[in-house]
mmCIF file of C-alpha atoms and ligand atoms in Angstrom:
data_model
loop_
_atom_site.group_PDB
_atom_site.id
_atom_site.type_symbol
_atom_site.label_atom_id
_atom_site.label_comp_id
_atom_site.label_asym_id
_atom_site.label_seq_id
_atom_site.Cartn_x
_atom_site.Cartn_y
_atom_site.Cartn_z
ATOM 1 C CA UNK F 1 -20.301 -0.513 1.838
ATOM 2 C CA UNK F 2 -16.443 -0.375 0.814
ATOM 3 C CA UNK F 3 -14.876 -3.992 0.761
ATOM 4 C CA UNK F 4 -10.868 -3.720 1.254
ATOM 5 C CA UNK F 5 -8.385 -5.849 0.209
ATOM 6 C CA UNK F 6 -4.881 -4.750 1.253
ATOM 7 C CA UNK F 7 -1.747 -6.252 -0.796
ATOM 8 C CA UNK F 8 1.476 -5.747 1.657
ATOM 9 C CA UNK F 9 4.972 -7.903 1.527
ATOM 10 C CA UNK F 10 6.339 -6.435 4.457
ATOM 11 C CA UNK F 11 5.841 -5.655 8.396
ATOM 12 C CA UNK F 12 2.237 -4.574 7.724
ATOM 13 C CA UNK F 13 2.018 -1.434 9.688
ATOM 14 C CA UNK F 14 0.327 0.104 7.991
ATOM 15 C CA UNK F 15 -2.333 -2.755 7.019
ATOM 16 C CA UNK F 16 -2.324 -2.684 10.934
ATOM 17 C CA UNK F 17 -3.154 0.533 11.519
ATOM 18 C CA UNK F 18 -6.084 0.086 8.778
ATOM 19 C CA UNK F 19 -7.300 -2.685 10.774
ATOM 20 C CA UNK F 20 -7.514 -0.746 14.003
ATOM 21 C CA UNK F 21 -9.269 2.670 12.354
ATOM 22 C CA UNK F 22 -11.594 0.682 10.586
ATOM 23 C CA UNK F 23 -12.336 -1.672 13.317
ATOM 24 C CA UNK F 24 -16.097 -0.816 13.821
ATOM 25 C CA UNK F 25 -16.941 1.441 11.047
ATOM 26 C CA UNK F 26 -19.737 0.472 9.294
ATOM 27 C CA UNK F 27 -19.740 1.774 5.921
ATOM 28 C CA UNK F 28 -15.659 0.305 5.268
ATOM 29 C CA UNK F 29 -14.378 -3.174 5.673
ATOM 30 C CA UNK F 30 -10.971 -4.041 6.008
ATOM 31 C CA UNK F 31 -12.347 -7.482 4.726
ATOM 32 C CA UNK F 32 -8.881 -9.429 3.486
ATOM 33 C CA UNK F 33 -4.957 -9.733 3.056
ATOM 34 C CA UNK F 34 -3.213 -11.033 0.086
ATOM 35 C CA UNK F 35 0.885 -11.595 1.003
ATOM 36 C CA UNK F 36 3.293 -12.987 -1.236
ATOM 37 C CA UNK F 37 5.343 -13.635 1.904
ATOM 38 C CA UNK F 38 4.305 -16.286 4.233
ATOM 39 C CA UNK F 39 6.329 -15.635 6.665
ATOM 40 C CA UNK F 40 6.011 -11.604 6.415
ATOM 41 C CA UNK F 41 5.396 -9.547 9.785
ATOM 42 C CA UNK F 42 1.971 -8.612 7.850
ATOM 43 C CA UNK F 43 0.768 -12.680 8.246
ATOM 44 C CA UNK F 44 1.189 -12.763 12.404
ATOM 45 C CA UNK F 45 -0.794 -8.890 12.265
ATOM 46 C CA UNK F 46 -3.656 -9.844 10.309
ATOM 47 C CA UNK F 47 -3.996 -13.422 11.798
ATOM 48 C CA UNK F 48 -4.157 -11.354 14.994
ATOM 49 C CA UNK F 49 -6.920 -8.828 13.772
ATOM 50 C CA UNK F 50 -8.636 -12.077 12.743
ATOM 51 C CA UNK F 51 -8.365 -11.314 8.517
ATOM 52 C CA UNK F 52 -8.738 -14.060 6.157
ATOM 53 C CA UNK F 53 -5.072 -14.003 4.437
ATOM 54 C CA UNK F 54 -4.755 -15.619 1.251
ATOM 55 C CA UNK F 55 -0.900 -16.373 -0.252
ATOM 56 C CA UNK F 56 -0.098 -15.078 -3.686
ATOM 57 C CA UNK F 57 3.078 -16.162 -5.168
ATOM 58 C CA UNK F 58 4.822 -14.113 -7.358
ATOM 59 C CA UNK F 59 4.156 -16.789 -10.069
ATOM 60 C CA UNK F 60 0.718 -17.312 -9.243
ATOM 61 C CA UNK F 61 0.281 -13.605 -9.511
ATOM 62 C CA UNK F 62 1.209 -13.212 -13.187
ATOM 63 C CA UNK F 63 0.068 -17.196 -14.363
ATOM 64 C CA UNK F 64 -3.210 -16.897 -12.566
ATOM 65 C CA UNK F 65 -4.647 -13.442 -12.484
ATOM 66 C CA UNK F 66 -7.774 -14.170 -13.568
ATOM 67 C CA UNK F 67 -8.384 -16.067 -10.905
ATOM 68 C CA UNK F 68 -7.380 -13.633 -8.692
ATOM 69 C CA UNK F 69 -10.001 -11.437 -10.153
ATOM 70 C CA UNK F 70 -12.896 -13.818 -9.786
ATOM 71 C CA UNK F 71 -11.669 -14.688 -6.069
ATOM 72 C CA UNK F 72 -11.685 -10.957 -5.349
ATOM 73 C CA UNK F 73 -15.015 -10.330 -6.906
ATOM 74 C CA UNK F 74 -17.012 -13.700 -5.200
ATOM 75 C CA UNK F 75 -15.512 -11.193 -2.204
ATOM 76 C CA UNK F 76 -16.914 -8.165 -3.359
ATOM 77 C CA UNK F 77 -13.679 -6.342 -3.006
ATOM 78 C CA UNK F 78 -14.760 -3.042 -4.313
ATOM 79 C CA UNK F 79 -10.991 -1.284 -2.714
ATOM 80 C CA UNK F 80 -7.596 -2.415 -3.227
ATOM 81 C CA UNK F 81 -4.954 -1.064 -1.219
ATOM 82 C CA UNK F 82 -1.374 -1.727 -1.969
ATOM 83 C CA UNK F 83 0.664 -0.952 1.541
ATOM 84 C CA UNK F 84 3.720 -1.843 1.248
ATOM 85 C CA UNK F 85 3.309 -4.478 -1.738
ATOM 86 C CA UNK F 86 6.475 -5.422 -4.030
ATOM 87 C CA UNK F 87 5.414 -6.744 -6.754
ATOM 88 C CA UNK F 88 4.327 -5.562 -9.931
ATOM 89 C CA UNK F 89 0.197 -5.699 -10.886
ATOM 90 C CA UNK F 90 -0.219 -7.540 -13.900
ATOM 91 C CA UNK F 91 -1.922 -5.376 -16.318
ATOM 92 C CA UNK F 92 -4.935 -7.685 -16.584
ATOM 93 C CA UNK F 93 -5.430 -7.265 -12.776
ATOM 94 C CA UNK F 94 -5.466 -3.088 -13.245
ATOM 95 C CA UNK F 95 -7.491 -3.535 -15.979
ATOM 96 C CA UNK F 96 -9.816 -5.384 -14.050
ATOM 97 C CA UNK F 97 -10.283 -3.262 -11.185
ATOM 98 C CA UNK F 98 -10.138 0.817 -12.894
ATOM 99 C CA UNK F 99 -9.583 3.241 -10.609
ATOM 100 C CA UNK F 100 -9.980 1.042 -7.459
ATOM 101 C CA UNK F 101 -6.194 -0.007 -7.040
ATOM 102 C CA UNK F 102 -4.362 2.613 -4.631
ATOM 103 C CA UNK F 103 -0.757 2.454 -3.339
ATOM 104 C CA UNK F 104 0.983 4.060 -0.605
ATOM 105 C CA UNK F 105 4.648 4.945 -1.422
ATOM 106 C CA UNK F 106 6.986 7.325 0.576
ATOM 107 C CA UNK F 107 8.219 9.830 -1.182
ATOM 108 C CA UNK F 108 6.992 13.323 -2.788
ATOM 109 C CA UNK F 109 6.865 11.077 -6.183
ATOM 110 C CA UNK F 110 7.575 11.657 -9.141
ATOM 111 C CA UNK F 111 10.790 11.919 -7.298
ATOM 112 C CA UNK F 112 12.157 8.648 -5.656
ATOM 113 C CA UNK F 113 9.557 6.562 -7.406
ATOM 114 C CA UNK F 114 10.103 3.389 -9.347
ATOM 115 C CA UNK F 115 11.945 0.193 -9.253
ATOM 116 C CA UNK F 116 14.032 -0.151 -6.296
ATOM 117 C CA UNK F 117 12.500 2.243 -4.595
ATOM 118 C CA UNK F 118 10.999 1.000 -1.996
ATOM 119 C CA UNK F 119 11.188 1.557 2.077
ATOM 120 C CA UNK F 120 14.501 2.852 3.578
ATOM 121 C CA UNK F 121 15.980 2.775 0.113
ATOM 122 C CA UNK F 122 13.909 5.973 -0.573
ATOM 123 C CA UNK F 123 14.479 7.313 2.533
ATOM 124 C CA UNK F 124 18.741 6.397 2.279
ATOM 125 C CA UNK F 125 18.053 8.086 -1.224
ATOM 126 C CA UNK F 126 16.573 11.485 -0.190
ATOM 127 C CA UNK F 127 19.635 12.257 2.668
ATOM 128 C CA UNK F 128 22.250 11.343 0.069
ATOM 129 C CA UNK F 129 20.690 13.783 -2.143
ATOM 130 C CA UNK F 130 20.548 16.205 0.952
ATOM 131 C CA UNK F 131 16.759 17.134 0.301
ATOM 132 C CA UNK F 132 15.378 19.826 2.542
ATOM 133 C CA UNK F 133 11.883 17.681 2.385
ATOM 134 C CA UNK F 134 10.011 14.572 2.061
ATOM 135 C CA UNK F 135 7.041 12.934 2.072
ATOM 136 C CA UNK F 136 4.432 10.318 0.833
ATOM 137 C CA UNK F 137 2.479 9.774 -1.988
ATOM 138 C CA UNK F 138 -1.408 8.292 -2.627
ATOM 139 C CA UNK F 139 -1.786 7.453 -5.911
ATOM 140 C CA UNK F 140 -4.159 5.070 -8.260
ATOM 141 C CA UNK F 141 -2.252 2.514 -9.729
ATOM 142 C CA UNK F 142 -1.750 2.436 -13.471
ATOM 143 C CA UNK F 143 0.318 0.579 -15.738
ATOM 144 C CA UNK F 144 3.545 2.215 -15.051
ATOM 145 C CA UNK F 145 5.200 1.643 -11.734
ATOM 146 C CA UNK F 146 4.821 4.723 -9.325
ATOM 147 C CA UNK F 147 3.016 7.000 -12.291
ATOM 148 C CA UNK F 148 -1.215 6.793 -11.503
ATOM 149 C CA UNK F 149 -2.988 10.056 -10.825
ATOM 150 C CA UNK F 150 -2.054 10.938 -7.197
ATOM 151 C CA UNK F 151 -4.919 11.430 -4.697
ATOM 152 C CA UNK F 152 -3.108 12.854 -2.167
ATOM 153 C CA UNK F 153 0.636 14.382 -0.775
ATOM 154 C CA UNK F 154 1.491 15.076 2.930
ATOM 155 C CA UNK F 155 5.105 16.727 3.153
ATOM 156 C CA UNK F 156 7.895 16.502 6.390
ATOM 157 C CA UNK F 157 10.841 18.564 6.988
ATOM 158 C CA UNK F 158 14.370 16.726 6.799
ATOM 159 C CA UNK F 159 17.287 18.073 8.702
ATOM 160 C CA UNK F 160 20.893 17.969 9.057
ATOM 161 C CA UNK F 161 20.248 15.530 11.991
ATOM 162 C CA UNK F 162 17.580 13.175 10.110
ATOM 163 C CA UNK F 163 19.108 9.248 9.538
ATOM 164 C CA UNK F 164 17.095 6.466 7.705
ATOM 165 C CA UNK F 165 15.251 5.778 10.683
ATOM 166 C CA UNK F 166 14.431 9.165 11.983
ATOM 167 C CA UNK F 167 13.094 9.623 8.717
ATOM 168 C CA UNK F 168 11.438 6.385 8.100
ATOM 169 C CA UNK F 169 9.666 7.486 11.892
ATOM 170 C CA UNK F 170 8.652 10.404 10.626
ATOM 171 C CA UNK F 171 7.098 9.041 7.198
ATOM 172 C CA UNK F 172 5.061 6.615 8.968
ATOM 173 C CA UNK F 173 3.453 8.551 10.661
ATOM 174 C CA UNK F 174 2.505 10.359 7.652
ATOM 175 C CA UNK F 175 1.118 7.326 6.370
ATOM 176 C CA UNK F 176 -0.707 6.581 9.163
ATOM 177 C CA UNK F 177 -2.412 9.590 9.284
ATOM 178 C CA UNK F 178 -3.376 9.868 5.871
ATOM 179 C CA UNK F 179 -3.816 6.165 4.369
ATOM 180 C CA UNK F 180 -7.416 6.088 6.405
ATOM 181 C CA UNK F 181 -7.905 9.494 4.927
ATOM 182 C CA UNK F 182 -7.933 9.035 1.860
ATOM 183 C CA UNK F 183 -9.677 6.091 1.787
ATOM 184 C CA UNK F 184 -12.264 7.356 3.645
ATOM 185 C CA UNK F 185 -12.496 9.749 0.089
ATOM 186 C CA UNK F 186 -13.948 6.553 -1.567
ATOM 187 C CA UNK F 187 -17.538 6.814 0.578
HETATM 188 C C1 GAR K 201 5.580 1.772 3.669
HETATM 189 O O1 GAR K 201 6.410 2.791 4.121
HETATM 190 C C2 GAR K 201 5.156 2.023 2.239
HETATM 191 O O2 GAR K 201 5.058 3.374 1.914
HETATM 192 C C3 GAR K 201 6.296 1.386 1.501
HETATM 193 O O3 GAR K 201 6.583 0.216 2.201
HETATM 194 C C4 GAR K 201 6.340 0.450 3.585
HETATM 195 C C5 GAR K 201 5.567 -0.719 4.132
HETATM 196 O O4 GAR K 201 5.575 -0.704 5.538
HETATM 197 N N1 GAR K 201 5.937 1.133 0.131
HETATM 198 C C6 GAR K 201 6.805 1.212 -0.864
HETATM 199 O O5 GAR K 201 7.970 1.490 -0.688
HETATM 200 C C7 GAR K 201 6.214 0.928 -2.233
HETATM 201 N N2 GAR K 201 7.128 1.263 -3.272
HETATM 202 P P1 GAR K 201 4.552 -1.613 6.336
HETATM 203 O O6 GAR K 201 4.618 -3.018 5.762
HETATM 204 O O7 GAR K 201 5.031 -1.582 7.757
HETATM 205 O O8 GAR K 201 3.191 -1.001 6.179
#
């Protein structure tokens, strides 16, 4: 059995979407939600989907990672999924959890990765620089923002026509096709 945490800051979609795919599947559990926004869309979805949500301050993040750790393992998190989470992992945590931390980001990194980059900045970023193509990125997290081993790419055409939000459209659906996917890869 696979024991999820997902980390998110933001509207949660994509924690959402987990929720739904993995509603009655036996062998993963979407099992919790740490926010460091209270009042983040991603609070309202998971209260909905009925997931224990535990607040993380930024603070409380870096001063009290260990107990972080020890909260996640009385859990038996064995998965952490970062979907849409802004803040940096404090080495201890990565150390803590090797090769079990994953993060969603969208972009074809190494390009677009890193800080700032983050939602429709990337996206803003890639039609400035007139890119013929885009996509998102499944990666382990390491030390080094945006730079783990990636697990998986999925690719989308940009056009002429594409603005921030046809663009953002069309990478979310990326990510909702493939986020399940590849953690389906941990079974
Ligand atoms: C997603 O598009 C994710 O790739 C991105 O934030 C969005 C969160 O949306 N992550 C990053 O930019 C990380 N650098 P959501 O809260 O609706 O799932």
């Amino acid at each position: 059995m696979i024991n999820v945490a997902i980390f998110a800051s933001g509207e949660g979609t994509n924690a959402e979407n987990l929720f739904t795919y993995f509603a009655n599947d036996t062998r993963i559990k979407i099992k919790l939600v740490i926010t460091n926004k209270e009042d983040a869309g991603i609070v309202a979805r998971a209260k909905q989907h009925k997931k224990t949500v535990q607040i993380v301050s930024k603070q409380a993040l870096q001063n009290y990672t260990h107990q972080l750790i020890e909260f996640l393992n009385v859990e038996n998190i064995n998965l952490i999924v970062l979907a849409g989470f802004l803040l940096k992992i404090p080495h201890e945590f990565v150390s803590a959890f090797p090769n079990k931390i994953i993060n969603i980001h969208p972009s074809l990194l190494p390009k677009y990765g890193g800080k700032g980059m983050y939602g429709n900045n990337v996206h803003q970023a890639v039609l400035t620089n007139n890119e013929s193509e885009s996509g998102i990125t499944i990666h382990f997290v390491n030390e080094e923002y945006d730079k783990g081993e990636i697990i998986l790419q999925a690719k989308c055409d940009v056009t002429l026509h594409d603005t921030v939000k046809t663009l953002a459209t069309k990478i979310k659906k990326l990510e909702f096709d493939n986020l399940p996917k590849a953690i389906e890869q941990f079974l």
